Amino acid sequence: MSDTTHTNPVEDSQLAAFRKSIDNIDAAIIHMLAERFRITQAVGEYKAKVTLPPADPAREAKQIERLRKLSEEADLDPEFSEKFLRFIIDEVIRHHEKARRG
C-alpha cells in the first residue's frame, strides 16, 4: 500500500486551479476561432465576388510551414499543430465553396 494520501479531485485546490486555467484557455481559443472564422468568411465572400478559387494551396503550404516552425519554437508537437491547422483550413475552404455557390 502507498503512503500517498489521495484527495478527492473535487476538493483538490491545486487541481481546481489547473482546471480553471484550462477552462479560461479553452474559452480564449473558442473566441479566437470565432474571430478567425468571421475574417475568413469575409475572405470567402470577397473571393466569390472577384471570382478567385476557394482554396489557395500555395498559401496553405506557407501557413503550415510557418505554424510548424512556431510550434517547434513553442515546444508544441508540429504534427499536432499541422493536423489542427489542416482541420481549420478544410473548414474554411468548405465555407468559401459555399460562398462561391451563393
CSV table of N, CA and C in Angstrom, one decimal:
chain,number,residue,atom,x,y,z
A,1,MET,N,0.8,-1.2,0.0
A,1,MET,CA,0.0,0.0,0.0
A,1,MET,C,0.9,1.2,0.0
A,2,SER,N,0.4,2.3,-0.7
A,2,SER,CA,1.2,3.5,-0.8
A,2,SER,C,1.0,4.4,0.4
A,3,ASP,N,2.0,5.2,0.7
A,3,ASP,CA,1.8,6.2,1.8
A,3,ASP,C,1.2,7.5,1.3
A,4,THR,N,1.0,7.6,0.0
A,4,THR,CA,0.5,8.8,-0.6
A,4,THR,C,-1.0,8.9,-0.3
A,5,THR,N,-1.5,9.9,0.2
A,5,THR,CA,-2.9,10.1,0.5
A,5,THR,C,-3.5,10.7,-0.7
A,6,HIS,N,-4.6,10.0,-1.2
A,6,HIS,CA,-5.3,10.5,-2.4
A,6,HIS,C,-6.4,11.4,-2.0
A,7,THR,N,-6.5,12.6,-2.5
A,7,THR,CA,-7.6,13.5,-2.2
A,7,THR,C,-8.6,13.4,-3.2
A,8,ASN,N,-9.8,13.8,-2.9
A,8,ASN,CA,-10.9,13.9,-3.8
A,8,ASN,C,-10.7,15.0,-4.8
A,9,PRO,N,-10.7,14.7,-6.1
A,9,PRO,CA,-10.4,15.7,-7.1
A,9,PRO,C,-11.3,16.9,-7.0
A,10,VAL,N,-12.5,16.7,-6.5
A,10,VAL,CA,-13.5,17.9,-6.3
A,10,VAL,C,-12.9,18.8,-5.2
A,11,GLU,N,-12.2,18.3,-4.2
A,11,GLU,CA,-11.8,19.1,-3.1
A,11,GLU,C,-10.3,19.5,-3.3
A,12,ASP,N,-9.6,19.1,-4.3
A,12,ASP,CA,-8.2,19.4,-4.5
A,12,ASP,C,-8.1,20.8,-5.1
A,13,SER,N,-7.6,21.7,-4.3
A,13,SER,CA,-7.5,23.1,-4.7
A,13,SER,C,-6.5,23.3,-5.9
A,14,GLN,N,-5.4,22.6,-5.8
A,14,GLN,CA,-4.4,22.7,-6.9
A,14,GLN,C,-5.0,22.2,-8.2
A,15,LEU,N,-5.7,21.1,-8.2
A,15,LEU,CA,-6.3,20.6,-9.4
A,15,LEU,C,-7.4,21.6,-9.9
A,16,ALA,N,-8.1,22.1,-9.0
A,16,ALA,CA,-9.2,23.1,-9.3
A,16,ALA,C,-8.5,24.3,-10.0
A,17,ALA,N,-7.4,24.8,-9.5
A,17,ALA,CA,-6.7,25.9,-10.1
A,17,ALA,C,-6.2,25.6,-11.5
A,18,PHE,N,-5.7,24.4,-11.7
A,18,PHE,CA,-5.3,24.0,-13.0
A,18,PHE,C,-6.5,23.9,-14.0
A,19,ARG,N,-7.5,23.4,-13.5
A,19,ARG,CA,-8.7,23.2,-14.3
A,19,ARG,C,-9.3,24.6,-14.7
A,20,LYS,N,-9.3,25.5,-13.8
A,20,LYS,CA,-9.8,26.9,-14.0
A,20,LYS,C,-8.9,27.5,-15.1
A,21,SER,N,-7.6,27.3,-15.1
A,21,SER,CA,-6.7,27.9,-16.1
A,21,SER,C,-7.1,27.2,-17.5
A,22,ILE,N,-7.3,25.9,-17.5
A,22,ILE,CA,-7.6,25.2,-18.7
A,22,ILE,C,-8.9,25.8,-19.3
A,23,ASP,N,-9.9,25.9,-18.4
A,23,ASP,CA,-11.2,26.5,-18.8
A,23,ASP,C,-11.1,27.8,-19.4
A,24,ASN,N,-10.2,28.7,-18.8
A,24,ASN,CA,-10.0,30.0,-19.4
A,24,ASN,C,-9.3,30.0,-20.7
A,25,ILE,N,-8.4,29.1,-20.9
A,25,ILE,CA,-7.7,29.0,-22.2
A,25,ILE,C,-8.6,28.4,-23.2
A,26,ASP,N,-9.4,27.5,-22.9
A,26,ASP,CA,-10.4,26.9,-23.8
A,26,ASP,C,-11.4,28.0,-24.3
A,27,ALA,N,-11.8,28.9,-23.4
A,27,ALA,CA,-12.7,30.0,-23.7
A,27,ALA,C,-12.0,30.9,-24.7
A,28,ALA,N,-10.7,31.2,-24.4
A,28,ALA,CA,-10.0,32.1,-25.3
A,28,ALA,C,-9.8,31.5,-26.7
A,29,ILE,N,-9.6,30.2,-26.7
A,29,ILE,CA,-9.4,29.5,-28.0
A,29,ILE,C,-10.7,29.6,-28.8
A,30,ILE,N,-11.8,29.4,-28.2
A,30,ILE,CA,-13.1,29.5,-28.9
A,30,ILE,C,-13.4,30.9,-29.4
A,31,HIS,N,-13.1,31.9,-28.6
A,31,HIS,CA,-13.3,33.3,-29.1
A,31,HIS,C,-12.3,33.6,-30.2
A,32,MET,N,-11.1,33.1,-30.1
A,32,MET,CA,-10.1,33.4,-31.2
A,32,MET,C,-10.6,32.7,-32.5
A,33,LEU,N,-11.0,31.4,-32.4
A,33,LEU,CA,-11.5,30.7,-33.6
A,33,LEU,C,-12.7,31.4,-34.2
A,34,ALA,N,-13.6,31.9,-33.3
A,34,ALA,CA,-14.8,32.6,-33.8
A,34,ALA,C,-14.4,33.9,-34.6
A,35,GLU,N,-13.4,34.6,-34.1
A,35,GLU,CA,-12.9,35.8,-34.8
A,35,GLU,C,-12.2,35.4,-36.1
A,36,ARG,N,-11.4,34.3,-36.1
A,36,ARG,CA,-10.7,33.9,-37.3
A,36,ARG,C,-11.8,33.5,-38.3
A,37,PHE,N,-12.8,32.8,-37.9
A,37,PHE,CA,-13.8,32.4,-38.9
A,37,PHE,C,-14.7,33.6,-39.4
A,38,ARG,N,-14.8,34.6,-38.6
A,38,ARG,CA,-15.5,35.9,-39.1
A,38,ARG,C,-14.7,36.5,-40.2
A,39,ILE,N,-13.4,36.5,-40.0
A,39,ILE,CA,-12.5,37.1,-41.0
A,39,ILE,C,-12.4,36.2,-42.3
A,40,THR,N,-12.3,34.9,-42.1
A,40,THR,CA,-12.2,34.0,-43.3
A,40,THR,C,-13.5,34.0,-44.0
A,41,GLN,N,-14.6,34.2,-43.3
A,41,GLN,CA,-15.9,34.3,-44.0
A,41,GLN,C,-15.9,35.6,-44.9
A,42,ALA,N,-15.4,36.7,-44.5
A,42,ALA,CA,-15.3,37.8,-45.3
A,42,ALA,C,-14.3,37.6,-46.5
A,43,VAL,N,-13.3,36.8,-46.3
A,43,VAL,CA,-12.4,36.5,-47.3
A,43,VAL,C,-13.1,35.6,-48.4
A,44,GLY,N,-13.9,34.7,-47.9
A,44,GLY,CA,-14.7,33.8,-48.8
A,44,GLY,C,-15.6,34.6,-49.7
A,45,GLU,N,-16.3,35.5,-49.0
A,45,GLU,CA,-17.3,36.4,-49.8
A,45,GLU,C,-16.5,37.2,-50.8
A,46,TYR,N,-15.4,37.8,-50.4
A,46,TYR,CA,-14.6,38.6,-51.4
A,46,TYR,C,-14.1,37.7,-52.5
A,47,LYS,N,-13.6,36.5,-52.2
A,47,LYS,CA,-13.1,35.6,-53.3
A,47,LYS,C,-14.3,35.3,-54.2
A,48,ALA,N,-15.4,35.0,-53.7
A,48,ALA,CA,-16.6,34.7,-54.6
A,48,ALA,C,-16.9,35.9,-55.5
A,49,LYS,N,-16.9,37.1,-54.9
A,49,LYS,CA,-17.2,38.4,-55.6
A,49,LYS,C,-16.2,38.6,-56.8
A,50,VAL,N,-14.9,38.4,-56.5
A,50,VAL,CA,-13.9,38.7,-57.6
A,50,VAL,C,-13.5,37.4,-58.3
A,51,THR,N,-14.2,36.3,-58.1
A,51,THR,CA,-14.1,35.0,-58.8
A,51,THR,C,-12.7,34.4,-58.6
A,52,LEU,N,-12.2,34.4,-57.4
A,52,LEU,CA,-11.0,33.7,-57.0
A,52,LEU,C,-11.4,32.3,-56.5
A,53,PRO,N,-10.5,31.3,-56.7
A,53,PRO,CA,-10.8,30.0,-56.2
A,53,PRO,C,-10.9,29.9,-54.7
A,54,PRO,N,-11.8,29.0,-54.2
A,54,PRO,CA,-12.0,28.9,-52.7
A,54,PRO,C,-10.7,28.5,-52.0
A,55,ALA,N,-9.8,27.7,-52.6
A,55,ALA,CA,-8.6,27.2,-51.9
A,55,ALA,C,-7.4,27.9,-52.6
A,56,ASP,N,-6.4,28.1,-51.8
A,56,ASP,CA,-5.1,28.6,-52.2
A,56,ASP,C,-4.0,27.7,-51.7
A,57,PRO,N,-3.7,26.6,-52.4
A,57,PRO,CA,-2.7,25.7,-51.9
A,57,PRO,C,-1.3,26.2,-51.6
A,58,ALA,N,-0.9,27.2,-52.3
A,58,ALA,CA,0.4,27.8,-52.0
A,58,ALA,C,0.4,28.5,-50.7
A,59,ARG,N,-0.7,29.3,-50.4
A,59,ARG,CA,-0.8,30.0,-49.1
A,59,ARG,C,-0.9,29.0,-48.0
A,60,GLU,N,-1.7,27.9,-48.2
A,60,GLU,CA,-1.9,26.9,-47.2
A,60,GLU,C,-0.5,26.3,-46.8
A,61,ALA,N,0.2,26.0,-47.8
A,61,ALA,CA,1.6,25.3,-47.6
A,61,ALA,C,2.5,26.3,-46.8
A,62,LYS,N,2.4,27.6,-47.1
A,62,LYS,CA,3.2,28.6,-46.4
A,62,LYS,C,2.8,28.7,-44.9
A,63,GLN,N,1.5,28.7,-44.7
A,63,GLN,CA,0.9,28.8,-43.4
A,63,GLN,C,1.3,27.6,-42.6
A,64,ILE,N,1.2,26.4,-43.2
A,64,ILE,CA,1.5,25.2,-42.4
A,64,ILE,C,3.0,25.2,-42.1
A,65,GLU,N,3.9,25.6,-43.0
A,65,GLU,CA,5.3,25.7,-42.7
A,65,GLU,C,5.6,26.7,-41.6
A,66,ARG,N,4.9,27.8,-41.7
A,66,ARG,CA,5.1,28.9,-40.7
A,66,ARG,C,4.7,28.4,-39.3
A,67,LEU,N,3.5,27.8,-39.2
A,67,LEU,CA,3.0,27.3,-37.9
A,67,LEU,C,3.7,26.1,-37.4
A,68,ARG,N,4.3,25.3,-38.2
A,68,ARG,CA,5.1,24.2,-37.7
A,68,ARG,C,6.3,24.8,-37.1
A,69,LYS,N,6.9,25.8,-37.7
A,69,LYS,CA,8.1,26.4,-37.1
A,69,LYS,C,7.7,27.1,-35.7
A,70,LEU,N,6.6,27.8,-35.7
A,70,LEU,CA,6.1,28.4,-34.4
A,70,LEU,C,5.9,27.3,-33.4
A,71,SER,N,5.4,26.2,-33.8
A,71,SER,CA,5.1,25.1,-32.9
A,71,SER,C,6.4,24.6,-32.2
A,72,GLU,N,7.4,24.4,-33.1
A,72,GLU,CA,8.7,23.9,-32.6
A,72,GLU,C,9.3,24.9,-31.6
A,73,GLU,N,9.2,26.2,-31.9
A,73,GLU,CA,9.7,27.3,-31.0
A,73,GLU,C,8.9,27.3,-29.7
A,74,ALA,N,7.6,26.9,-29.7
A,74,ALA,CA,6.8,26.9,-28.5
A,74,ALA,C,6.8,25.6,-27.8
A,75,ASP,N,7.6,24.6,-28.3
A,75,ASP,CA,7.7,23.3,-27.7
A,75,ASP,C,6.4,22.6,-27.8
A,76,LEU,N,5.7,22.7,-28.9
A,76,LEU,CA,4.5,22.0,-29.2
A,76,LEU,C,4.7,21.1,-30.4
A,77,ASP,N,4.1,19.9,-30.4
A,77,ASP,CA,4.3,18.9,-31.4
A,77,ASP,C,3.8,19.5,-32.8
A,78,PRO,N,4.8,19.7,-33.7
A,78,PRO,CA,4.4,20.3,-35.0
A,78,PRO,C,3.4,19.4,-35.8
A,79,GLU,N,3.4,18.1,-35.6
A,79,GLU,CA,2.5,17.2,-36.3
A,79,GLU,C,1.0,17.5,-35.8
A,80,PHE,N,0.9,17.7,-34.5
A,80,PHE,CA,-0.4,18.1,-33.9
A,80,PHE,C,-0.9,19.4,-34.5
A,81,SER,N,0.0,20.4,-34.5
A,81,SER,CA,-0.3,21.7,-35.0
A,81,SER,C,-0.7,21.7,-36.4
A,82,GLU,N,0.0,20.9,-37.2
A,82,GLU,CA,-0.4,20.8,-38.6
A,82,GLU,C,-1.8,20.1,-38.8
A,83,LYS,N,-2.0,19.1,-38.0
A,83,LYS,CA,-3.4,18.5,-38.1
A,83,LYS,C,-4.5,19.4,-37.7
A,84,PHE,N,-4.2,20.2,-36.7
A,84,PHE,CA,-5.2,21.2,-36.2
A,84,PHE,C,-5.4,22.2,-37.2
A,85,LEU,N,-4.3,22.8,-37.8
A,85,LEU,CA,-4.5,23.8,-38.8
A,85,LEU,C,-5.1,23.2,-40.1
A,86,ARG,N,-4.8,22.0,-40.5
A,86,ARG,CA,-5.4,21.4,-41.7
A,86,ARG,C,-6.9,21.3,-41.4
A,87,PHE,N,-7.3,20.9,-40.2
A,87,PHE,CA,-8.8,20.8,-39.9
A,87,PHE,C,-9.4,22.2,-40.1
A,88,ILE,N,-8.8,23.2,-39.6
A,88,ILE,CA,-9.3,24.6,-39.8
A,88,ILE,C,-9.4,25.0,-41.2
A,89,ILE,N,-8.3,24.8,-42.0
A,89,ILE,CA,-8.2,25.2,-43.4
A,89,ILE,C,-9.3,24.4,-44.2
A,90,ASP,N,-9.5,23.2,-43.9
A,90,ASP,CA,-10.5,22.4,-44.6
A,90,ASP,C,-11.9,23.0,-44.4
A,91,GLU,N,-12.2,23.4,-43.1
A,91,GLU,CA,-13.5,24.0,-42.8
A,91,GLU,C,-13.6,25.4,-43.5
A,92,VAL,N,-12.5,26.2,-43.5
A,92,VAL,CA,-12.6,27.5,-44.2
A,92,VAL,C,-12.9,27.3,-45.7
A,93,ILE,N,-12.2,26.3,-46.3
A,93,ILE,CA,-12.4,26.0,-47.7
A,93,ILE,C,-13.9,25.7,-48.0
A,94,ARG,N,-14.4,24.8,-47.1
A,94,ARG,CA,-15.8,24.5,-47.2
A,94,ARG,C,-16.7,25.7,-47.2
A,95,HIS,N,-16.4,26.6,-46.3
A,95,HIS,CA,-17.2,27.9,-46.2
A,95,HIS,C,-17.0,28.7,-47.5
A,96,HIS,N,-15.8,28.8,-48.0
A,96,HIS,CA,-15.5,29.5,-49.2
A,96,HIS,C,-16.2,28.9,-50.4
A,97,GLU,N,-16.3,27.6,-50.5
A,97,GLU,CA,-17.0,26.9,-51.6
A,97,GLU,C,-18.5,27.3,-51.5
A,98,LYS,N,-19.0,27.3,-50.3
A,98,LYS,CA,-20.4,27.6,-50.0
A,98,LYS,C,-20.7,29.1,-50.5
A,99,ALA,N,-19.8,30.0,-50.2
A,99,ALA,CA,-20.0,31.4,-50.5
A,99,ALA,C,-19.9,31.5,-52.1
A,100,ARG,N,-19.1,30.7,-52.7
A,100,ARG,CA,-19.0,30.8,-54.1
A,100,ARG,C,-20.3,30.3,-54.8
A,101,ARG,N,-20.9,29.3,-54.2
A,101,ARG,CA,-22.2,28.8,-54.8
A,101,ARG,C,-23.3,29.8,-54.6
A,102,GLY,N,-23.1,30.7,-53.6
A,102,GLY,CA,-24.1,31.7,-53.4
A,102,GLY,C,-25.1,31.3,-52.3
